[in-house]
mmCIF file of C-alpha atoms in Angstrom:
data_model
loop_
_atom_site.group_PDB
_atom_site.id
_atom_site.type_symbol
_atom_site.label_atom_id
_atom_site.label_comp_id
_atom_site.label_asym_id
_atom_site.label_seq_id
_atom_site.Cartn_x
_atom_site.Cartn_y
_atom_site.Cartn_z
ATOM 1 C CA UNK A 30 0.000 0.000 0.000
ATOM 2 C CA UNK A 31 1.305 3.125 -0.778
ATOM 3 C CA UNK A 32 1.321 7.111 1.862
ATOM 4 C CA UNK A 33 -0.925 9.379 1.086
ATOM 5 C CA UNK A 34 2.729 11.511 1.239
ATOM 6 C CA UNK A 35 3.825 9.416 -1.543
ATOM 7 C CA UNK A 36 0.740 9.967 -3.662
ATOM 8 C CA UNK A 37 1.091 13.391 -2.734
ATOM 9 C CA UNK A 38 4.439 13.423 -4.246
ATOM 10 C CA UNK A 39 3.582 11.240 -7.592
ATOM 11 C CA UNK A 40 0.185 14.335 -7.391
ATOM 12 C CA UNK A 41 3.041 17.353 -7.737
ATOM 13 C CA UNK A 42 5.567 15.646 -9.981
ATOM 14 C CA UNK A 43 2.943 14.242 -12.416
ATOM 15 C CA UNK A 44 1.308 18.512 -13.003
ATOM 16 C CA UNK A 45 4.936 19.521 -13.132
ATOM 17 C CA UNK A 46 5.417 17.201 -16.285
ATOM 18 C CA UNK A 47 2.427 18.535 -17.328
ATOM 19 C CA UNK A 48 3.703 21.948 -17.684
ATOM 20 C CA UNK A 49 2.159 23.517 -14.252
ATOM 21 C CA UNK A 50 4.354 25.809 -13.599
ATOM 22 C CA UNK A 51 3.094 26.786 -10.059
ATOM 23 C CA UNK A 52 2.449 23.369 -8.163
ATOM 24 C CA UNK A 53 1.731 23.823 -4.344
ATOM 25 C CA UNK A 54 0.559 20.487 -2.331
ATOM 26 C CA UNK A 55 -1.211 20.282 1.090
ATOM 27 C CA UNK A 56 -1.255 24.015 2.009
ATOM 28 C CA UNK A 57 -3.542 24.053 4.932
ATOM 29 C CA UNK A 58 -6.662 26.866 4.290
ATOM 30 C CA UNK A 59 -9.902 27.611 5.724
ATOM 31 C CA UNK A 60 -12.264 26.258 3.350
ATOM 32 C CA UNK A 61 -10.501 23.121 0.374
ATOM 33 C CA UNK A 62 -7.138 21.983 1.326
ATOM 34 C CA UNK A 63 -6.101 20.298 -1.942
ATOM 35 C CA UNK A 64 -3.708 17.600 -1.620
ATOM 36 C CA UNK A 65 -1.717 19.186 -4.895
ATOM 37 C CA UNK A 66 -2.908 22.038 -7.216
ATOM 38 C CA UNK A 67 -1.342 23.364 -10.458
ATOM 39 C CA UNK A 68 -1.445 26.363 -12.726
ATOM 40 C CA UNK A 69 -0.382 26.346 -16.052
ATOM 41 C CA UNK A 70 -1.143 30.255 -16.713
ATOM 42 C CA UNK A 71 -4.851 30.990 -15.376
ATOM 43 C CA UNK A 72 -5.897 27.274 -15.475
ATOM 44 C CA UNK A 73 -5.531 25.156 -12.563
ATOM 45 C CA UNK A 74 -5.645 21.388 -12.100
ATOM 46 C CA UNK A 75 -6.298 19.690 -8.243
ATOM 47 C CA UNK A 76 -5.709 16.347 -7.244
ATOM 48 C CA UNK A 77 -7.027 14.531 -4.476
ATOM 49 C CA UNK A 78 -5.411 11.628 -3.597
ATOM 50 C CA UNK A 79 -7.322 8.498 -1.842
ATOM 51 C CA UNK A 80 -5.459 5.785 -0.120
ATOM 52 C CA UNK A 81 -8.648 3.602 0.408
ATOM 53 C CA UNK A 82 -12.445 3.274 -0.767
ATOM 54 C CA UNK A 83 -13.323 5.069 2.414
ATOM 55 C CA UNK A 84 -11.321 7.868 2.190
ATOM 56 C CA UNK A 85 -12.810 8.369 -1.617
ATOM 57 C CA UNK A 86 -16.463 7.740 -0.154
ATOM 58 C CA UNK A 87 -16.071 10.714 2.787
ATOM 59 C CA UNK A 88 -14.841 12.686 0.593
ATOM 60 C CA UNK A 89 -18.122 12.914 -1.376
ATOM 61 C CA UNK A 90 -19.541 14.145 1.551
ATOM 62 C CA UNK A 91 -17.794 17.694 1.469
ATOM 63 C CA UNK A 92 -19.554 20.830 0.133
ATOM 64 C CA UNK A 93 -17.278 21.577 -2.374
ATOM 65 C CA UNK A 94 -17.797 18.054 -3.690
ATOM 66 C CA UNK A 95 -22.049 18.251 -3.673
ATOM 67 C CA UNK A 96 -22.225 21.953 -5.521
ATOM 68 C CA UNK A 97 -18.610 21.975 -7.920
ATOM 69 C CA UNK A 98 -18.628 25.587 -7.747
ATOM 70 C CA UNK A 99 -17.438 25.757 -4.855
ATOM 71 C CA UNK A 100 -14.665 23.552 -5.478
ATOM 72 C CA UNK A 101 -11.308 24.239 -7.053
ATOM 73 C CA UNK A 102 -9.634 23.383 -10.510
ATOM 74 C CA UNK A 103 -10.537 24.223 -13.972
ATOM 75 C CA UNK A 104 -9.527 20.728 -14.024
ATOM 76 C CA UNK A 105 -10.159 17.502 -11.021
ATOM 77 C CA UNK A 106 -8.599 14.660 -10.672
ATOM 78 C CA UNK A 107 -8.344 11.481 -7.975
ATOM 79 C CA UNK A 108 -5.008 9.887 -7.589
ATOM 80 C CA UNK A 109 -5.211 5.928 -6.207
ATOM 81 C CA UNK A 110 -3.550 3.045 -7.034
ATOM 82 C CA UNK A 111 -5.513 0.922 -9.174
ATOM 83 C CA UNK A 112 -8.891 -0.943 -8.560
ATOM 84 C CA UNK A 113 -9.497 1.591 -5.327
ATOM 85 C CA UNK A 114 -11.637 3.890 -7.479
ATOM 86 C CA UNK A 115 -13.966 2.466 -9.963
ATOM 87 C CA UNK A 116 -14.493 4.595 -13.067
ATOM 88 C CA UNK A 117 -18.150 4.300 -12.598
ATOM 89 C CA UNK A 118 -17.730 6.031 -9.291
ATOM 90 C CA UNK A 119 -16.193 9.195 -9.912
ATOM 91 C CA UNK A 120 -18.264 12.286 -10.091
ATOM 92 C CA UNK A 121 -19.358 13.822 -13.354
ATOM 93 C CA UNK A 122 -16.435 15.832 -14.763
ATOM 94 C CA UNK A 123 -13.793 14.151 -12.572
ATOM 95 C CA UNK A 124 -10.961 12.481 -13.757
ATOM 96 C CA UNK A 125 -8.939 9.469 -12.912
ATOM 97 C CA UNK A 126 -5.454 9.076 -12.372
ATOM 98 C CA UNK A 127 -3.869 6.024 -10.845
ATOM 99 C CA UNK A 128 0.148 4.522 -10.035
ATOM 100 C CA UNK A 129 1.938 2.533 -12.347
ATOM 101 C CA UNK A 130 5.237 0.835 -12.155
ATOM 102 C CA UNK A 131 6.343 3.733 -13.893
ATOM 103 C CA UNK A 132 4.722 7.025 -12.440
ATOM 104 C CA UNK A 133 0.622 7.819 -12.839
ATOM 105 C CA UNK A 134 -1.324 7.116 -15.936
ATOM 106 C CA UNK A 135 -4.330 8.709 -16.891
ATOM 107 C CA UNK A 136 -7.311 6.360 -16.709
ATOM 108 C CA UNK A 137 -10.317 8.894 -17.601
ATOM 109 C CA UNK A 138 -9.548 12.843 -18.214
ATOM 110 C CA UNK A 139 -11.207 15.385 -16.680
ATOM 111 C CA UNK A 140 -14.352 17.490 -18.539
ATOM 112 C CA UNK A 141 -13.174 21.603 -17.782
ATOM 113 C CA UNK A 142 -14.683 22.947 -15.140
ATOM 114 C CA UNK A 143 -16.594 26.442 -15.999
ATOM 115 C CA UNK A 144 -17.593 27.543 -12.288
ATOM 116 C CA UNK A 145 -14.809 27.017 -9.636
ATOM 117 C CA UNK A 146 -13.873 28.909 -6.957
ATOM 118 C CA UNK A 147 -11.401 31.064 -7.990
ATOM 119 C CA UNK A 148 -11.565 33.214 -4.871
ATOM 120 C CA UNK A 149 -10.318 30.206 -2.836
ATOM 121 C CA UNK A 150 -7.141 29.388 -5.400
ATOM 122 C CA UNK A 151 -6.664 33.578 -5.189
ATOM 123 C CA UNK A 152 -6.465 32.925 -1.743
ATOM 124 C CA UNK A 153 -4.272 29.830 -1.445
ATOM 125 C CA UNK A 154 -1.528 32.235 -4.268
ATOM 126 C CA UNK A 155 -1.091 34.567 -1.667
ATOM 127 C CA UNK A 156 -0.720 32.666 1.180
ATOM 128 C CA UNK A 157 2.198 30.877 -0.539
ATOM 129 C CA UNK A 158 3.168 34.170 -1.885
ATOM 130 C CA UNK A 159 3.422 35.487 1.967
ATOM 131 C CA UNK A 160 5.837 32.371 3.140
ATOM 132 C CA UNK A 161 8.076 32.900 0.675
ATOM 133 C CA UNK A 162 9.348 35.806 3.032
ATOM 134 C CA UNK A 163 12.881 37.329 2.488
ATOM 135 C CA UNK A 164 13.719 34.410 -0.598
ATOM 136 C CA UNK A 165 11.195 36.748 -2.552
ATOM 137 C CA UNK A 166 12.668 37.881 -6.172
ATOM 138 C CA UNK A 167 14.299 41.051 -6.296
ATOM 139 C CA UNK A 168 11.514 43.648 -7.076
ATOM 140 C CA UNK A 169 8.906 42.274 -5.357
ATOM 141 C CA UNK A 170 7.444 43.268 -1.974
ATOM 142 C CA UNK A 171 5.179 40.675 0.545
ATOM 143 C CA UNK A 172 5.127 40.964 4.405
ATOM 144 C CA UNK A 173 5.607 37.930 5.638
ATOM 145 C CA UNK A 174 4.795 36.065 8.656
ATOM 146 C CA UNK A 175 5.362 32.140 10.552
ATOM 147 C CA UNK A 176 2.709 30.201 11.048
ATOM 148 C CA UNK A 177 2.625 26.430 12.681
ATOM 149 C CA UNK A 178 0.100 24.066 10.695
ATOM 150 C CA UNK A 179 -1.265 20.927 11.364
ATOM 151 C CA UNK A 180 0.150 19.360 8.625
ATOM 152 C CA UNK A 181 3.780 18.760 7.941
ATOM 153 C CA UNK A 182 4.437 22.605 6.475
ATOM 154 C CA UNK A 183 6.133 24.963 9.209
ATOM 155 C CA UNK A 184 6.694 27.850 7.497
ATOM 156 C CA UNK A 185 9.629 30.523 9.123
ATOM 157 C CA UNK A 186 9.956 33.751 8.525
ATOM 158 C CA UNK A 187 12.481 36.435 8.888
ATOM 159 C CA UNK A 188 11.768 40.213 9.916
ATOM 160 C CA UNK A 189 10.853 42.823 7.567
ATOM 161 C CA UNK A 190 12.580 46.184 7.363
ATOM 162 C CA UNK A 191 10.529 49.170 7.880
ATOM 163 C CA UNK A 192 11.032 52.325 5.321
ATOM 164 C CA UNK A 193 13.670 53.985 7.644
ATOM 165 C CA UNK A 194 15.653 50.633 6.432
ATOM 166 C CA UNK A 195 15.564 49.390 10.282
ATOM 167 C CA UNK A 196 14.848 45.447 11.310
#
C-alpha cells in the first residue's frame, strides 16, 4: 500500500510534467485543502489523492464536492492506485489518475470545469506568496509572517525592514 505523502508526491511531480508551472501540495486553508494544485497560466488542475475506498467515499460528503462551484480546478482529478476507485464512481467531470510501475497514468480525463472557486485558489496564491518571506525575487514586496500548521508545512519567517531601512 502506498502514503498518502507518496501519492502526494507522484500528485506534484505528475502537473509539473504537465507543464504547471506553479504546483503547491497540502497548504492548509480555511475552506478546500487540496492535496496538490497546479497552474499552467490561469488554469488550474487539483488532485485529491485516496489511499482507500473510504477515504474516496467521505470525501463525497464535502460541500465543495455536492455543488462543484465551490470547489477548485478548472480541471479535477483522484489519484489511487488501481482498482481503489472504480471509473463508474467518480463524479461527473472528474478524472482518474492512478500509479503505475512507472509514475501515474491517466485512466479517464477530466471534462473543464466552468464555475470554480477562484476566490479560494486567489487565496491559497497569496498565502504561498506570503511564506516565501525574504527568498522573494528582487523587485517584489510581501510581508511575511510564521505560522505552525497541522500538517507537515512549518513555514519561518524572517523580519521585515521598515522604510527607515531598520529590522
Amino acid at each position: 500500500m502506498i502514503s498518502h505523502a507518496a501519492l502526494v508526491e507522484l500528485a506534484a511531480k505528475w502537473l509539473r510534467k504537465k507543464k504547471h508551472t506553479v504546483v503547491i501540495t497540502e497548504l492548509a486553508t480555511i475552506g478546500e485543502n487540496p492535496d496538490a494544485i497546479g497552474w499552467r497560466g490561469s488554469h488550474s488542475t487539483l488532485i485529491e489523492c485516496k489511499t482507500s475506498r473510504a477515504d474516496f467515499f467521505a470525501d463525497k460528503d464535502k460541500a465543495f464536492r455536492r455543488e462543484s462551484w465551490m470547489g477548485m480546478g478548472c480541471h479535477r482529478y483522484f489519484l489511487t492506485m488501481p482498482g481503489v476507485i472504480r471509473l463508474t464512481e467518480i463524479p461527473v467531470k472528474w478524472g482518474l489518475l492512478e500509479v503505475t510501475g512507472r509514475g501515474v497514468r491517466m485512466v479517464h480525463e477530466s471534462a473543464y470545469f466552468s464555475e470554480t472557486n477562484h476566490r479560494q485558489e486567489i487565496s491559497i496564491l497569496l498565502s504561498t506568496l506570503r511564506r516565501i518571506g525574504k527568498n522573494a525575487p528582487k523587485g517584489t514586496s510581501i510581508r511575511h509572517y510564521t505560522i505552525e500548521t497541522k500538517n507537515r508545512a512549518t513555514v519561518g519567517t524572517a523580519k521585515e525592514e521598515n522604510e527607515k531601512g531598520q529590522a
